[in-house]
Short mmCIF file of C-alpha atoms and ligand atoms in Angstrom, two decimals:
data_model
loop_
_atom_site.label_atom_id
_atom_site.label_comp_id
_atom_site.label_asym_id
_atom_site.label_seq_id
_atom_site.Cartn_x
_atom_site.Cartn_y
_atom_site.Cartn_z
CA UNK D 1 16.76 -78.42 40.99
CA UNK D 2 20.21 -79.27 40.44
CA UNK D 3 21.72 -81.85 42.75
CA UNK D 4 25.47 -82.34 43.08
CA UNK D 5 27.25 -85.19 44.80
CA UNK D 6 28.08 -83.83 47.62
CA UNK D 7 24.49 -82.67 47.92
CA UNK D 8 23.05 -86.34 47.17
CA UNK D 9 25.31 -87.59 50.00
CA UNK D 10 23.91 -85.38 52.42
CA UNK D 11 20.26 -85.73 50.74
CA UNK D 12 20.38 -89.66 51.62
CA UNK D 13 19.69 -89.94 55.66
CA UNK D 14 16.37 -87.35 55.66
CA UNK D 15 15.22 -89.46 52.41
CA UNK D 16 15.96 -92.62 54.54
CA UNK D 17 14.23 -91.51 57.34
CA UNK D 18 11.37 -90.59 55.45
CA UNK D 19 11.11 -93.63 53.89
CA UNK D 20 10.56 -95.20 57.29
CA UNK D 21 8.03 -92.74 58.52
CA UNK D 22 5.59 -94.11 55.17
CA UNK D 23 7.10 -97.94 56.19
CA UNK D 24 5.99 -97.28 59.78
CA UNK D 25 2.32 -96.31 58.39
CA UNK D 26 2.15 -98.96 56.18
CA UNK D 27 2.90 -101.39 59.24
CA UNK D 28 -0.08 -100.10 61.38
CA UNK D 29 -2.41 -100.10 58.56
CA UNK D 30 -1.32 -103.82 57.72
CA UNK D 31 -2.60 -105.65 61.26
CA UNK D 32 -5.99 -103.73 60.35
CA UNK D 33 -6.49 -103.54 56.88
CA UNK D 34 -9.96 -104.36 55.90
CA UNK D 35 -10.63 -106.21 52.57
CA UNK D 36 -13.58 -104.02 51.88
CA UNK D 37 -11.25 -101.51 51.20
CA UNK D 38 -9.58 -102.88 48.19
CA UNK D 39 -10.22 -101.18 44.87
CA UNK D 40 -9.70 -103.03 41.54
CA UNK D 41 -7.47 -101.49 38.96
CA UNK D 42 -7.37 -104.11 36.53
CA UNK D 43 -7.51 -107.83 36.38
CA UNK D 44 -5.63 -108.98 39.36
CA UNK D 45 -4.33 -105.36 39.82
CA UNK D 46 -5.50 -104.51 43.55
CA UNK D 47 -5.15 -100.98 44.78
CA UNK D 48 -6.22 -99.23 49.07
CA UNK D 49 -6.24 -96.23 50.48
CA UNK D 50 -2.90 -97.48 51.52
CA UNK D 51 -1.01 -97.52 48.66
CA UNK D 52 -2.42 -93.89 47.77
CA UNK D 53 -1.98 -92.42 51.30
CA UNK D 54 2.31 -93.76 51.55
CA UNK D 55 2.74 -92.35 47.92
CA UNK D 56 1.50 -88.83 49.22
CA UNK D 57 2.87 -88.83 52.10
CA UNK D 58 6.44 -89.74 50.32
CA UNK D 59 5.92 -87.17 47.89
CA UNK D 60 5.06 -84.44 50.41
CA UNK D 61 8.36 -85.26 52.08
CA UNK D 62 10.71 -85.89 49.19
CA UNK D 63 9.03 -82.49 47.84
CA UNK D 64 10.24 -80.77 50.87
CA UNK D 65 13.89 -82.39 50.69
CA UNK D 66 14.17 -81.13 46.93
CA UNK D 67 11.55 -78.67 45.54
CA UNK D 68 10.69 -78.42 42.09
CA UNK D 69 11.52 -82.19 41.10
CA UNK D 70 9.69 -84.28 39.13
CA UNK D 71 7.44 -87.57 40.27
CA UNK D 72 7.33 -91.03 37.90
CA UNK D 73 4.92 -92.40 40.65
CA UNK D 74 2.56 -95.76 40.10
CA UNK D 75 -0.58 -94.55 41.70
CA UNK D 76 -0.48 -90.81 40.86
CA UNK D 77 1.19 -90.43 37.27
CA UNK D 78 4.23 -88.75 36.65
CA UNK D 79 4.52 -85.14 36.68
CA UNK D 80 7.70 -82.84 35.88
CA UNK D 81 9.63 -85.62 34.01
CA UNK D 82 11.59 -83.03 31.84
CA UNK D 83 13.34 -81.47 35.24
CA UNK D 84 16.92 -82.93 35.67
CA UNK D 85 15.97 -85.03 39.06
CA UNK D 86 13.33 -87.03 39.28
CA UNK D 87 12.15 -89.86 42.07
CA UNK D 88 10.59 -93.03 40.99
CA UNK D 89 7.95 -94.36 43.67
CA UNK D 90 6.57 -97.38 44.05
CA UNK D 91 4.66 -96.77 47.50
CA UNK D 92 3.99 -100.36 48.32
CA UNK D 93 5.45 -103.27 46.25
CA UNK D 94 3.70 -106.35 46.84
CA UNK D 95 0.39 -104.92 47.26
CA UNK D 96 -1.54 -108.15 46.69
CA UNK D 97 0.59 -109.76 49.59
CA UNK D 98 -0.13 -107.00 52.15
CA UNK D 99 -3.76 -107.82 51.24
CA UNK D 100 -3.92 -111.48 52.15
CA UNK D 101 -2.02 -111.17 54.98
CA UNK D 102 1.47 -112.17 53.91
CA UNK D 103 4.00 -110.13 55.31
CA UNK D 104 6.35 -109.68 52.14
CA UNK D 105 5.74 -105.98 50.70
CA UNK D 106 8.43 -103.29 50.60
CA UNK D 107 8.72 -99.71 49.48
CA UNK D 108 11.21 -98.72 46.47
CA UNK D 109 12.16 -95.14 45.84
CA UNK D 110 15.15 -94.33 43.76
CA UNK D 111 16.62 -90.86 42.35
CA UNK D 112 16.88 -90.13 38.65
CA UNK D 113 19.89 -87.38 37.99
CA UNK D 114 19.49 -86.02 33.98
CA UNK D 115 18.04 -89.93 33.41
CA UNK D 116 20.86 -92.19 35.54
CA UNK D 117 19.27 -93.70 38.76
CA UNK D 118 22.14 -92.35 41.81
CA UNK D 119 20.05 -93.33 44.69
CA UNK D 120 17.96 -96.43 45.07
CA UNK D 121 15.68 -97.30 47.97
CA UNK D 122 14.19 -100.47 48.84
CA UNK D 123 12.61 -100.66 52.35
CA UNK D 124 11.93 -104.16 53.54
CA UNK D 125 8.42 -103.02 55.71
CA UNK D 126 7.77 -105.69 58.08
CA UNK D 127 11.33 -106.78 58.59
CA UNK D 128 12.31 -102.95 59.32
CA UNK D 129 15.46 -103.53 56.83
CA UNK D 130 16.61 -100.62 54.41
CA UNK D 131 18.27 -101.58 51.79
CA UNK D 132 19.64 -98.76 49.59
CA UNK D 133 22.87 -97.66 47.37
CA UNK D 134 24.15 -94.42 46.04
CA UNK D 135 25.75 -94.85 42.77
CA UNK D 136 29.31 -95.34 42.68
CA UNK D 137 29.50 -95.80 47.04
CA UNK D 138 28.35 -99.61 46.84
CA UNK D 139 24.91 -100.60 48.67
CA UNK D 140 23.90 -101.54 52.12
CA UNK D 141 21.06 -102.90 54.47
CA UNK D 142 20.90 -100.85 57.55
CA UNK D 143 24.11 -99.20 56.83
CA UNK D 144 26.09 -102.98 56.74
CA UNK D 145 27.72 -103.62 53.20
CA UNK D 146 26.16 -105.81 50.94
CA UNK D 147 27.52 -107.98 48.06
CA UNK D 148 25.96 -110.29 45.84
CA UNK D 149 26.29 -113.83 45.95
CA UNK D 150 29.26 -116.33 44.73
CA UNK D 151 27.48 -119.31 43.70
CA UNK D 152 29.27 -120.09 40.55
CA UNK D 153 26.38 -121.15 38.20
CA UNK D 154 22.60 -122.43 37.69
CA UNK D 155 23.17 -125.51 39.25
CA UNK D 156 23.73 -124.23 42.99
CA UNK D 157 21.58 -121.25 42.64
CA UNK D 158 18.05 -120.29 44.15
CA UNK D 159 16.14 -117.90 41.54
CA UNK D 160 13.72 -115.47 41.79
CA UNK D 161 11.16 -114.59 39.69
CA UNK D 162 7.70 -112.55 38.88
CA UNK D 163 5.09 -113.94 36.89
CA UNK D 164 2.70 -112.46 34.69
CA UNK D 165 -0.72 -111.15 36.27
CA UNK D 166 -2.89 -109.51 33.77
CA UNK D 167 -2.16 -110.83 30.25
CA UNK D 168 -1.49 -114.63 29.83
CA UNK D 169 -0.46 -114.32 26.43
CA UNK D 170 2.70 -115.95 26.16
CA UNK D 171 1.61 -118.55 29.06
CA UNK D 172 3.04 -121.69 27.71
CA UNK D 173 6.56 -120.64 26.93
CA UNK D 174 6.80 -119.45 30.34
CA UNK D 175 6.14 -122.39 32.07
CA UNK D 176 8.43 -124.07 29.40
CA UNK D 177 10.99 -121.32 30.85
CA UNK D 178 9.95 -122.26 34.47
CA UNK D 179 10.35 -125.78 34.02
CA UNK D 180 14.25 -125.30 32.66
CA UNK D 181 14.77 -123.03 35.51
CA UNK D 182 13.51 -125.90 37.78
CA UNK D 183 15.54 -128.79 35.96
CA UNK D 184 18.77 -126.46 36.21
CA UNK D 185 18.96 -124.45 39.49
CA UNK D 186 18.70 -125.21 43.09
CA UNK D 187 15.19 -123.82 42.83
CA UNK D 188 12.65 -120.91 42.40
CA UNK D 189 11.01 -118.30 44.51
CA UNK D 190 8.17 -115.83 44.00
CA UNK D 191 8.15 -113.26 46.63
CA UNK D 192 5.12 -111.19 45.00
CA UNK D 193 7.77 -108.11 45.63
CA UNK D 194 10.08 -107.25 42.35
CA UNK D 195 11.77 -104.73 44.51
CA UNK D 196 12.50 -107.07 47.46
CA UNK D 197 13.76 -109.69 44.76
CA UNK D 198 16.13 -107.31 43.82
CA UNK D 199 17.03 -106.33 47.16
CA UNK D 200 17.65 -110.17 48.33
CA UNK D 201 19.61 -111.07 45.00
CA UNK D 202 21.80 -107.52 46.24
CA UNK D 203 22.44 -109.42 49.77
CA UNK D 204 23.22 -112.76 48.10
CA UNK D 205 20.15 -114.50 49.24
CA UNK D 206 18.69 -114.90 45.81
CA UNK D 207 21.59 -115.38 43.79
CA UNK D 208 19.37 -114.07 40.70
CA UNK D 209 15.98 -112.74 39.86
CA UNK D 210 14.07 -112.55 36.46
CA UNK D 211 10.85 -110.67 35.39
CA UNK D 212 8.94 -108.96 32.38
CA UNK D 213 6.44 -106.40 32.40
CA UNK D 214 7.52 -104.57 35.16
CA UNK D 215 7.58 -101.15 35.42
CA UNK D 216 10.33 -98.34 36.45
CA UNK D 217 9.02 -97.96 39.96
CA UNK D 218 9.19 -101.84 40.46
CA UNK D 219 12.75 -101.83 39.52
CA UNK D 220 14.40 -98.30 39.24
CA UNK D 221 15.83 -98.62 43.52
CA UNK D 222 16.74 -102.40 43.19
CA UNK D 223 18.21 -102.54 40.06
CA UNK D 224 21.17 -100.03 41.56
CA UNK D 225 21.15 -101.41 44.52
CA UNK D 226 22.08 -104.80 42.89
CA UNK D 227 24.62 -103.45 40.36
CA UNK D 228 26.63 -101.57 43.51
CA UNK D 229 26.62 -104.48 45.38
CA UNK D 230 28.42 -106.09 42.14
CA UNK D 231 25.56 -107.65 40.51
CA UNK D 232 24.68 -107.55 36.92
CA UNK D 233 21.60 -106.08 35.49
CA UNK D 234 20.25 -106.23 32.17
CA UNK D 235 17.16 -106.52 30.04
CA UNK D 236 16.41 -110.07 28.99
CA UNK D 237 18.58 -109.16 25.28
CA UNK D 238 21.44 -108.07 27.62
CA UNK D 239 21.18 -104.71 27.02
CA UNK D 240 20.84 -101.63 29.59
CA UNK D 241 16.93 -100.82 29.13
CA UNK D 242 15.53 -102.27 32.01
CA UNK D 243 14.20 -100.03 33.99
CA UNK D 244 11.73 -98.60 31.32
CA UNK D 245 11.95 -101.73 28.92
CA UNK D 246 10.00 -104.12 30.93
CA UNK D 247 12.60 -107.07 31.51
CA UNK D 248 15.29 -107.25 33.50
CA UNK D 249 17.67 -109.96 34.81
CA UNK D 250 20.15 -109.30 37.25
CA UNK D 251 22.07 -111.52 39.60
CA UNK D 252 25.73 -112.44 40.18
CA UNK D 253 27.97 -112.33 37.82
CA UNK D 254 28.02 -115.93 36.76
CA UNK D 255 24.30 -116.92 37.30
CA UNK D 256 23.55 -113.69 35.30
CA UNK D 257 25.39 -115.20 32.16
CA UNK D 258 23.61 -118.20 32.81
CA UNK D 259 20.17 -116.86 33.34
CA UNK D 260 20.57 -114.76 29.88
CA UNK D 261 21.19 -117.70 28.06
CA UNK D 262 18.97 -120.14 29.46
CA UNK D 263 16.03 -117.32 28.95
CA UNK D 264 17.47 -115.90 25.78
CA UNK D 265 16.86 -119.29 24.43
CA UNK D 266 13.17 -119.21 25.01
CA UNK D 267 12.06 -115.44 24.94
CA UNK D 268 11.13 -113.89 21.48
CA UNK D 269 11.88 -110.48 22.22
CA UNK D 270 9.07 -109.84 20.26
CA UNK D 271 6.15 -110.84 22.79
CA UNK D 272 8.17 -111.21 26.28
C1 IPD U 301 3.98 -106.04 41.67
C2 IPD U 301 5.08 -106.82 42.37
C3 IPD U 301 5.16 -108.23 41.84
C4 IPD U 301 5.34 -108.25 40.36
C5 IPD U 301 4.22 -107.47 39.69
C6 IPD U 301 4.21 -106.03 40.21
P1 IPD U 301 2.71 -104.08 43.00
O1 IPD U 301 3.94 -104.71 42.13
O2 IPD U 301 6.34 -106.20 42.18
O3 IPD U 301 6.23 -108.95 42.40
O4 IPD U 301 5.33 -109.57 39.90
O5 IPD U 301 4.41 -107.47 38.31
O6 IPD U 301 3.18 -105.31 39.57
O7 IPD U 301 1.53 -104.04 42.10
O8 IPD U 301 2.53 -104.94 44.19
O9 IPD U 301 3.24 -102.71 43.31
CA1 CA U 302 5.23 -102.68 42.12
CA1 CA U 303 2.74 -100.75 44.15
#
């Protein structure tokens, strides 16, 4: 399907509104959910019924909104990933939070146009917030503006991050990485939500975010949102492949140059 801008303008209140149909789901099935219902994907990887029912039911919708598009979805695989558009889901981000009980989980869905993200999506559930961008018309939460941050450097700046969950391989440098973070910034915060980390360094409340081993529908809908609210994204070598290289770093201008230095001098880009 070929999608022009005009279209994509017009495409982006039905996606919105779909969006919060799934978020509205999500919220009813979070004061219930029942712990025997977890399924194990891999070590520390939790997966419900929830997380599989909101991807469907955002497919069936987006389907409907632009027929014949491809998926790159976590819980379902990809499918039609040669077609010119293609969404990038990520049905609930922060899965292991809306488990325990900690309301901090969002959905991200972003728009791929012959491979540049044009839309990105993240829906803050239990907070009812939408944060989202079109590429090129700057980013908003519920429709107000956003902009990144102006802290000037490390020193005044509160930094979010993700931490490994699966494979502690390269455990000690990143508590060595952790620690300088600690010695140089205001602080650090890990919200269990990659695409809510983006979304808060977007509004200036983080004023940047680091992470490895992500994956596109973690960061595809953030990392946009971010850049049009005048952030800077990159991988952790400072070049463009972060939504399917697994590192990204984005923040404000200043803190990002800081944050790609401070990290560049402990990462070896061969085992991040
Ligand atoms: C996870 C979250 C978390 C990040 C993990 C992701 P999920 O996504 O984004 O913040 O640290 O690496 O896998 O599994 O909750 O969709
Ligand atoms: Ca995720
Ligand atoms: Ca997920």
């Amino acid at each position: 399907m070929e999608i022009s801008p005009h279209d994509l303008a017009a495409l982006r209140p039905p996606v919105l509104e779909a969006i919060r149909e799934v978020g509205a789901f999500i919220r009813s099935e979070y004061s219930e959910f029942d712990p025997k219902d977890i399924e194990v994907k891999g070590r520390n990887d939790l997966v419900s019924y929830v997380d599989r029912t909101a991807e469907a039911l955002l497919m069936e919708g987006l389907n409907r909104l632009t027929p014949g598009c491809g998926f790159i979805n976590e819980e379902s695989g990809s499918q039609g990933i040669d077609q010119p558009a293609v969404w990038i889901i990520d049905p609930l981000d922060g899965t292991t939070n809306f488990i325990h009980g900690i309301p901090v989980f969002s959905i991200s869905v972003a728009l791929q146009l012959e491979g540049a993200v044009v839309l990105g999506c993240v829906y803050d559930v239990p907070r009812d917030e939408m944060y989202e961008a079109l590429r090129g018309g700057g980013a908003r939460r519920n429709e107000i503006p956003l902009s990144v941050s102006k802290t000037p450097g490390l020193p005044d700046a509160l930094i979010a991050y993700g931490a490994m969950h699966s494979s502690f391989l390269n455990l000690e440098q990143f508590l060595q990485l952790l620690g300088a973070f600690m010695r140089q910034s205001r602080g650090l915060r890990r919200l269990g939500s990659a695409a809510l980390d983006l979304a808060y360094t977007a509004a200036g409340i983080f004023d940047g975010f680091f992470e490895s081993q992500l994956n596109p529908w973690d960061v595809a809908a953030g990392s946009l949102i971010v850049a049009e609210a005048g952030g800077l994204v990159t991988d952790y070598y400072g070049g463009s492949d972060f939504i399917f290289g697994r590192s990204i770093i984005a923040g404000n201008p200043g803190v990002h140059a800081a944050m790609r230095e401070l990290i560049g001098s402990f990462v070896d880009p061969e085992c991040s």
